[in-house]
CSV table of C-alpha atoms in Angstrom, one decimal:
chain,number,residue,atom,x,y,z
A,1,UNK,CA,68.7,-33.6,250.5
A,2,UNK,CA,66.2,-31.5,248.5
A,3,UNK,CA,62.5,-31.9,249.4
A,4,UNK,CA,60.7,-34.0,246.8
A,5,UNK,CA,57.3,-32.9,245.4
A,6,UNK,CA,54.6,-35.0,243.7
A,7,UNK,CA,52.7,-33.4,240.9
A,8,UNK,CA,48.9,-33.9,241.1
A,9,UNK,CA,47.9,-32.4,237.8
A,10,UNK,CA,47.9,-29.3,235.7
A,11,UNK,CA,44.6,-27.4,236.4
A,12,UNK,CA,43.0,-24.4,234.7
A,13,UNK,CA,41.7,-21.9,237.2
A,14,UNK,CA,40.0,-18.7,236.1
A,15,UNK,CA,41.3,-19.3,232.6
A,16,UNK,CA,44.9,-19.7,233.6
A,17,UNK,CA,47.1,-22.8,234.2
A,18,UNK,CA,48.5,-23.9,237.5
A,19,UNK,CA,50.4,-26.9,238.6
A,20,UNK,CA,48.9,-28.6,241.7
A,21,UNK,CA,50.9,-30.8,244.1
A,22,UNK,CA,50.0,-33.5,246.6
A,23,UNK,CA,49.2,-31.8,249.9
A,24,UNK,CA,47.3,-28.9,248.2
A,25,UNK,CA,50.1,-26.6,247.1
A,26,UNK,CA,49.5,-24.7,243.9
A,27,UNK,CA,52.0,-23.1,241.5
A,28,UNK,CA,50.4,-20.5,239.2
A,29,UNK,CA,52.0,-20.4,235.7
A,30,UNK,CA,52.5,-17.4,233.5
A,31,UNK,CA,54.2,-16.8,230.2
A,32,UNK,CA,58.0,-16.3,230.7
A,33,UNK,CA,58.0,-18.3,233.9
A,34,UNK,CA,61.0,-20.7,234.4
A,35,UNK,CA,60.0,-24.4,234.7
A,36,UNK,CA,62.7,-26.5,236.1
A,37,UNK,CA,62.8,-29.8,237.9
A,38,UNK,CA,64.7,-33.1,238.0
A,39,UNK,CA,64.1,-36.8,238.9
A,40,UNK,CA,66.7,-38.1,241.3
A,41,UNK,CA,68.8,-41.0,240.1
A,42,UNK,CA,67.4,-44.4,241.0
A,43,UNK,CA,63.8,-43.1,241.4
A,44,UNK,CA,60.9,-45.2,240.2
A,45,UNK,CA,57.5,-43.9,239.0
A,46,UNK,CA,54.8,-45.3,241.2
A,47,UNK,CA,51.0,-45.4,241.0
A,48,UNK,CA,49.2,-42.3,242.2
A,49,UNK,CA,46.2,-44.1,243.6
A,50,UNK,CA,42.5,-43.4,243.0
A,51,UNK,CA,39.8,-41.1,244.2
A,52,UNK,CA,42.0,-39.4,246.8
A,53,UNK,CA,43.4,-42.7,248.2
A,54,UNK,CA,47.0,-43.8,247.8
A,55,UNK,CA,47.8,-47.0,246.0
A,56,UNK,CA,48.1,-49.6,248.8
A,57,UNK,CA,51.0,-51.4,247.0
A,58,UNK,CA,52.7,-48.3,245.5
A,59,UNK,CA,52.9,-50.2,242.3
A,60,UNK,CA,55.6,-49.2,239.8
A,61,UNK,CA,54.0,-47.9,236.6
A,62,UNK,CA,55.4,-47.3,233.1
A,63,UNK,CA,57.2,-44.0,232.5
A,64,UNK,CA,55.3,-43.4,229.2
A,65,UNK,CA,51.8,-43.8,230.5
A,66,UNK,CA,49.8,-40.7,231.0
A,67,UNK,CA,47.4,-42.2,233.6
A,68,UNK,CA,50.0,-42.8,236.2
A,69,UNK,CA,47.9,-45.6,237.8
A,70,UNK,CA,48.2,-49.4,238.1
A,71,UNK,CA,45.4,-51.5,236.6
A,72,UNK,CA,43.6,-51.9,239.9
A,73,UNK,CA,43.6,-48.2,240.8
A,74,UNK,CA,42.7,-47.3,237.2
A,75,UNK,CA,39.7,-49.5,237.4
A,76,UNK,CA,38.7,-48.0,240.7
A,77,UNK,CA,39.1,-44.5,239.4
A,78,UNK,CA,36.8,-45.1,236.5
A,79,UNK,CA,34.1,-46.7,238.6
A,80,UNK,CA,31.0,-44.5,238.8
A,81,UNK,CA,32.4,-42.1,236.2
A,82,UNK,CA,30.5,-40.1,233.7
A,83,UNK,CA,33.5,-40.2,231.3
A,84,UNK,CA,33.5,-44.0,231.5
A,85,UNK,CA,29.8,-44.3,231.1
A,86,UNK,CA,29.5,-46.0,234.5
A,87,UNK,CA,27.3,-43.3,236.1
A,88,UNK,CA,23.9,-42.9,234.6
A,89,UNK,CA,21.9,-41.3,237.4
A,90,UNK,CA,23.8,-38.0,237.8
A,91,UNK,CA,21.1,-35.4,238.4
A,92,UNK,CA,23.1,-32.4,237.3
A,93,UNK,CA,22.4,-30.7,233.9
A,94,UNK,CA,25.0,-31.2,231.2
A,95,UNK,CA,26.2,-29.2,228.2
A,96,UNK,CA,26.9,-30.9,224.9
A,97,UNK,CA,29.7,-29.1,223.1
A,98,UNK,CA,31.6,-29.1,219.8
A,99,UNK,CA,35.3,-28.5,220.1
A,100,UNK,CA,37.9,-27.8,217.5
A,101,UNK,CA,41.7,-28.5,217.9
A,102,UNK,CA,43.0,-27.7,214.4
A,103,UNK,CA,42.2,-28.2,210.7
A,104,UNK,CA,40.0,-31.2,210.2
A,105,UNK,CA,40.0,-32.0,213.9
A,106,UNK,CA,36.7,-31.5,215.8
A,107,UNK,CA,34.9,-33.6,218.4
A,108,UNK,CA,31.7,-33.7,220.3
A,109,UNK,CA,31.6,-34.1,224.1
A,110,UNK,CA,29.6,-33.4,227.3
A,111,UNK,CA,30.5,-31.6,230.5
A,112,UNK,CA,28.5,-30.7,233.6
A,113,UNK,CA,27.0,-27.2,233.3
A,114,UNK,CA,28.4,-26.2,236.7
A,115,UNK,CA,32.0,-26.7,235.4
A,116,UNK,CA,31.7,-23.9,232.8
A,117,UNK,CA,34.5,-23.9,230.3
A,118,UNK,CA,37.0,-25.8,232.5
A,119,UNK,CA,36.6,-29.1,230.6
A,120,UNK,CA,37.4,-27.4,227.2
A,121,UNK,CA,40.5,-25.7,228.6
A,122,UNK,CA,41.6,-29.1,230.1
A,123,UNK,CA,41.2,-30.8,226.7
A,124,UNK,CA,43.2,-28.1,224.9
A,125,UNK,CA,40.3,-27.0,222.7
A,126,UNK,CA,41.4,-24.2,220.5
A,127,UNK,CA,37.8,-23.1,220.1
A,128,UNK,CA,34.4,-24.5,221.0
A,129,UNK,CA,30.7,-23.8,221.0
A,130,UNK,CA,27.9,-25.2,223.1
A,131,UNK,CA,25.4,-27.3,221.2
A,132,UNK,CA,22.8,-27.7,223.9
A,133,UNK,CA,22.0,-28.4,227.6
A,134,UNK,CA,19.9,-30.9,229.4
A,135,UNK,CA,19.9,-34.1,231.6
A,136,UNK,CA,22.8,-36.4,231.4
A,137,UNK,CA,21.2,-39.2,229.4
A,138,UNK,CA,19.7,-36.6,226.9
A,139,UNK,CA,23.2,-35.2,226.5
A,140,UNK,CA,24.6,-38.7,225.9
A,141,UNK,CA,22.0,-39.5,223.3
A,142,UNK,CA,22.8,-36.2,221.5
A,143,UNK,CA,26.5,-37.1,221.6
A,144,UNK,CA,25.7,-40.5,220.1
A,145,UNK,CA,23.4,-38.9,217.4
A,146,UNK,CA,26.3,-36.8,216.2
A,147,UNK,CA,28.7,-39.7,216.2
A,148,UNK,CA,26.3,-41.8,214.1
A,149,UNK,CA,24.8,-39.3,211.8
A,150,UNK,CA,27.8,-36.9,211.2
A,151,UNK,CA,30.7,-39.2,212.1
A,152,UNK,CA,32.0,-36.8,214.7
A,153,UNK,CA,34.4,-38.5,217.1
A,154,UNK,CA,34.1,-38.1,220.9
A,155,UNK,CA,37.8,-38.5,221.5
A,156,UNK,CA,41.0,-37.2,219.8
A,157,UNK,CA,44.4,-38.3,221.0
A,158,UNK,CA,46.5,-35.5,222.6
A,159,UNK,CA,49.4,-36.4,220.4
A,160,UNK,CA,47.3,-35.4,217.4
A,161,UNK,CA,46.1,-32.2,219.0
A,162,UNK,CA,49.6,-30.9,219.9
A,163,UNK,CA,51.1,-31.8,216.5
A,164,UNK,CA,48.8,-29.4,214.7
A,165,UNK,CA,49.1,-26.3,217.1
A,166,UNK,CA,51.8,-24.8,214.9
A,167,UNK,CA,49.5,-24.8,211.9
A,168,UNK,CA,46.5,-23.0,213.3
A,169,UNK,CA,44.8,-20.3,211.1
A,170,UNK,CA,45.7,-16.8,212.2
A,171,UNK,CA,42.1,-15.4,212.6
A,172,UNK,CA,39.3,-16.3,215.0
A,173,UNK,CA,36.8,-16.4,212.2
A,174,UNK,CA,38.9,-18.9,210.3
A,175,UNK,CA,39.4,-21.1,213.4
A,176,UNK,CA,35.7,-21.1,214.0
A,177,UNK,CA,34.7,-21.9,210.4
A,178,UNK,CA,34.6,-25.7,210.7
A,179,UNK,CA,32.6,-25.4,213.9
A,180,UNK,CA,30.1,-23.2,212.3
A,181,UNK,CA,29.4,-25.7,209.6
A,182,UNK,CA,29.3,-28.6,212.0
A,183,UNK,CA,26.9,-26.8,214.4
A,184,UNK,CA,24.6,-26.0,211.5
A,185,UNK,CA,24.5,-29.6,210.4
A,186,UNK,CA,24.0,-30.8,213.9
A,187,UNK,CA,21.0,-28.7,214.8
A,188,UNK,CA,19.4,-29.7,211.4
A,189,UNK,CA,19.4,-33.3,212.5
A,190,UNK,CA,16.2,-35.1,213.5
A,191,UNK,CA,16.0,-37.2,216.5
A,192,UNK,CA,17.2,-34.7,219.1
A,193,UNK,CA,16.0,-35.6,222.7
A,194,UNK,CA,13.1,-33.4,223.6
A,195,UNK,CA,14.7,-32.6,227.0
A,196,UNK,CA,17.8,-31.1,225.5
A,197,UNK,CA,17.6,-27.4,224.8
A,198,UNK,CA,19.6,-26.4,221.7
A,199,UNK,CA,22.1,-23.5,222.0
A,200,UNK,CA,22.9,-21.0,219.3
A,201,UNK,CA,26.4,-20.9,217.6
A,202,UNK,CA,28.6,-18.7,219.8
A,203,UNK,CA,32.3,-19.7,219.3
A,204,UNK,CA,34.7,-19.2,222.2
A,205,UNK,CA,38.4,-18.9,221.1
A,206,UNK,CA,41.2,-20.1,223.5
A,207,UNK,CA,44.3,-19.1,221.5
A,208,UNK,CA,45.0,-16.1,223.7
A,209,UNK,CA,44.3,-18.0,226.9
A,210,UNK,CA,46.7,-20.7,225.8
A,211,UNK,CA,49.4,-18.2,224.9
A,212,UNK,CA,49.4,-19.4,221.3
A,213,UNK,CA,49.0,-15.8,220.0
A,214,UNK,CA,52.6,-14.9,221.0
A,215,UNK,CA,55.6,-14.9,218.6
A,216,UNK,CA,57.3,-17.8,220.2
A,217,UNK,CA,58.7,-20.5,217.9
A,218,UNK,CA,56.4,-23.4,217.1
A,219,UNK,CA,56.9,-26.5,219.1
A,220,UNK,CA,59.2,-29.0,217.3
A,221,UNK,CA,58.5,-32.1,219.4
A,222,UNK,CA,57.2,-33.6,222.7
A,223,UNK,CA,58.8,-35.2,225.7
A,224,UNK,CA,58.1,-38.9,225.6
A,225,UNK,CA,58.8,-39.8,229.2
A,226,UNK,CA,60.5,-38.7,232.4
A,227,UNK,CA,63.6,-40.7,233.4
A,228,UNK,CA,65.5,-41.2,236.7
A,229,UNK,CA,68.5,-38.9,236.8
A,230,UNK,CA,67.0,-36.6,234.1
A,231,UNK,CA,65.6,-33.1,234.2
A,232,UNK,CA,64.1,-30.2,232.4
A,233,UNK,CA,64.6,-26.5,232.3
A,234,UNK,CA,62.8,-24.1,230.1
A,235,UNK,CA,60.8,-20.9,229.7
A,236,UNK,CA,57.0,-21.3,229.6
A,237,UNK,CA,55.7,-19.8,226.3
A,238,UNK,CA,52.3,-21.4,226.1
A,239,UNK,CA,50.1,-24.1,227.6
A,240,UNK,CA,47.1,-26.0,226.3
A,241,UNK,CA,45.2,-28.8,228.1
A,242,UNK,CA,47.8,-30.7,230.1
A,243,UNK,CA,50.7,-29.5,227.9
A,244,UNK,CA,53.4,-27.0,228.7
A,245,UNK,CA,55.2,-25.4,225.8
A,246,UNK,CA,58.8,-24.8,227.0
A,247,UNK,CA,61.5,-22.8,225.2
A,248,UNK,CA,64.8,-24.5,225.9
A,249,UNK,CA,68.4,-23.3,225.9
A,250,UNK,CA,68.6,-24.4,222.3
A,251,UNK,CA,65.9,-21.8,221.6
A,252,UNK,CA,63.5,-24.5,220.4
A,253,UNK,CA,60.1,-25.2,221.9
A,254,UNK,CA,59.1,-28.7,223.1
A,255,UNK,CA,55.9,-29.8,224.7
A,256,UNK,CA,55.8,-31.5,228.1
A,257,UNK,CA,52.6,-33.4,228.9
A,258,UNK,CA,52.3,-32.8,232.6
A,259,UNK,CA,50.4,-36.1,233.0
A,260,UNK,CA,53.9,-37.7,232.6
A,261,UNK,CA,55.0,-36.0,235.8
A,262,UNK,CA,52.5,-37.7,238.1
A,263,UNK,CA,53.8,-40.6,240.2
A,264,UNK,CA,57.4,-39.3,240.3
A,265,UNK,CA,59.2,-37.6,243.2
A,266,UNK,CA,60.4,-34.4,241.7
A,267,UNK,CA,63.2,-32.2,243.0
A,268,UNK,CA,64.7,-28.9,242.1
A,269,UNK,CA,67.6,-29.1,239.6
A,270,UNK,CA,71.1,-28.8,241.0
A,271,UNK,CA,72.2,-25.2,241.7
A,272,UNK,CA,75.8,-25.7,240.8
A,273,UNK,CA,75.1,-25.1,237.1
A,274,UNK,CA,75.4,-28.7,236.1
A,275,UNK,CA,72.6,-29.7,233.8
A,276,UNK,CA,71.2,-33.2,234.3
A,277,UNK,CA,70.6,-35.4,231.2
A,278,UNK,CA,67.5,-34.2,229.4
A,279,UNK,CA,64.3,-36.2,229.1
A,280,UNK,CA,64.0,-37.8,225.6
A,281,UNK,CA,62.0,-35.9,223.0
A,282,UNK,CA,60.3,-37.1,219.8
A,283,UNK,CA,60.0,-34.7,217.0
A,284,UNK,CA,56.6,-34.1,215.4
A,285,UNK,CA,55.9,-35.7,212.1
A,286,UNK,CA,58.4,-38.5,212.6
A,287,UNK,CA,57.4,-42.1,213.3
A,288,UNK,CA,58.5,-43.8,216.5
A,289,UNK,CA,61.7,-43.2,218.4
A,290,UNK,CA,63.9,-43.1,215.3
A,291,UNK,CA,63.5,-39.3,215.3
A,292,UNK,CA,64.2,-38.8,219.0
A,293,UNK,CA,66.6,-35.9,219.5
A,294,UNK,CA,69.4,-36.1,222.0
A,295,UNK,CA,67.7,-33.9,224.6
A,296,UNK,CA,66.1,-30.6,225.5
A,297,UNK,CA,69.3,-28.6,225.8
């Protein structure tokens, strides 16, 4: 029986994506690389645990959830977390950033200065600019100032981000235009914390890093879940945040959110040429499952 692997996450290292696996193995990804795996029949997705510890009950979790954790482990994972606002005494300096994901879609956020641009790559930010840097609570107050004064959100669902990637402006200046206006309005606000040092507008564009500058067809939909007995095979043409853009045998591109892979025992597809049933796909721009296509192939 083929050895099973458990996906830990899609990480961005030195500006490039790589799949990481339980046990420390890493699989660097590059454009044109074949991505193929299957879920054995009868398999069940189980909780991935929290903070490096396995789930004591190996609780089954929903196939469509992107967290891959049961309620108890999810609560433990978010304890003492900057993202969950449960850690207020982190002494590290933090950046406040403005990120843009597509027309009319920008957000404000914070990330530890020591992490560099990793957080922006992980979120799938098409372009971004730093807004300032300072202590954690000063960064949080600045984030809240922009939410209240400029109505800038601090969260954008991934489904919305991936649905607009096929409609990105062609030029870097066009992609940065909304950020330029937002940055100018942000620095003009009164009420900035004195301990936060403002940063000038210097946009960083990720279209090339994500592979979205290639001539591959635009993605037509997204995988909604992994299923026991199903599989996927495709050529990697782009990646953004946790998403892999795969060109399938139908010569269409679909998006696989790698967070759906966690908690499953994954195996190589059969080598006899038989293609397992494909994971279900929902087309962009269509509501619910009524627009689900038959499969990836």
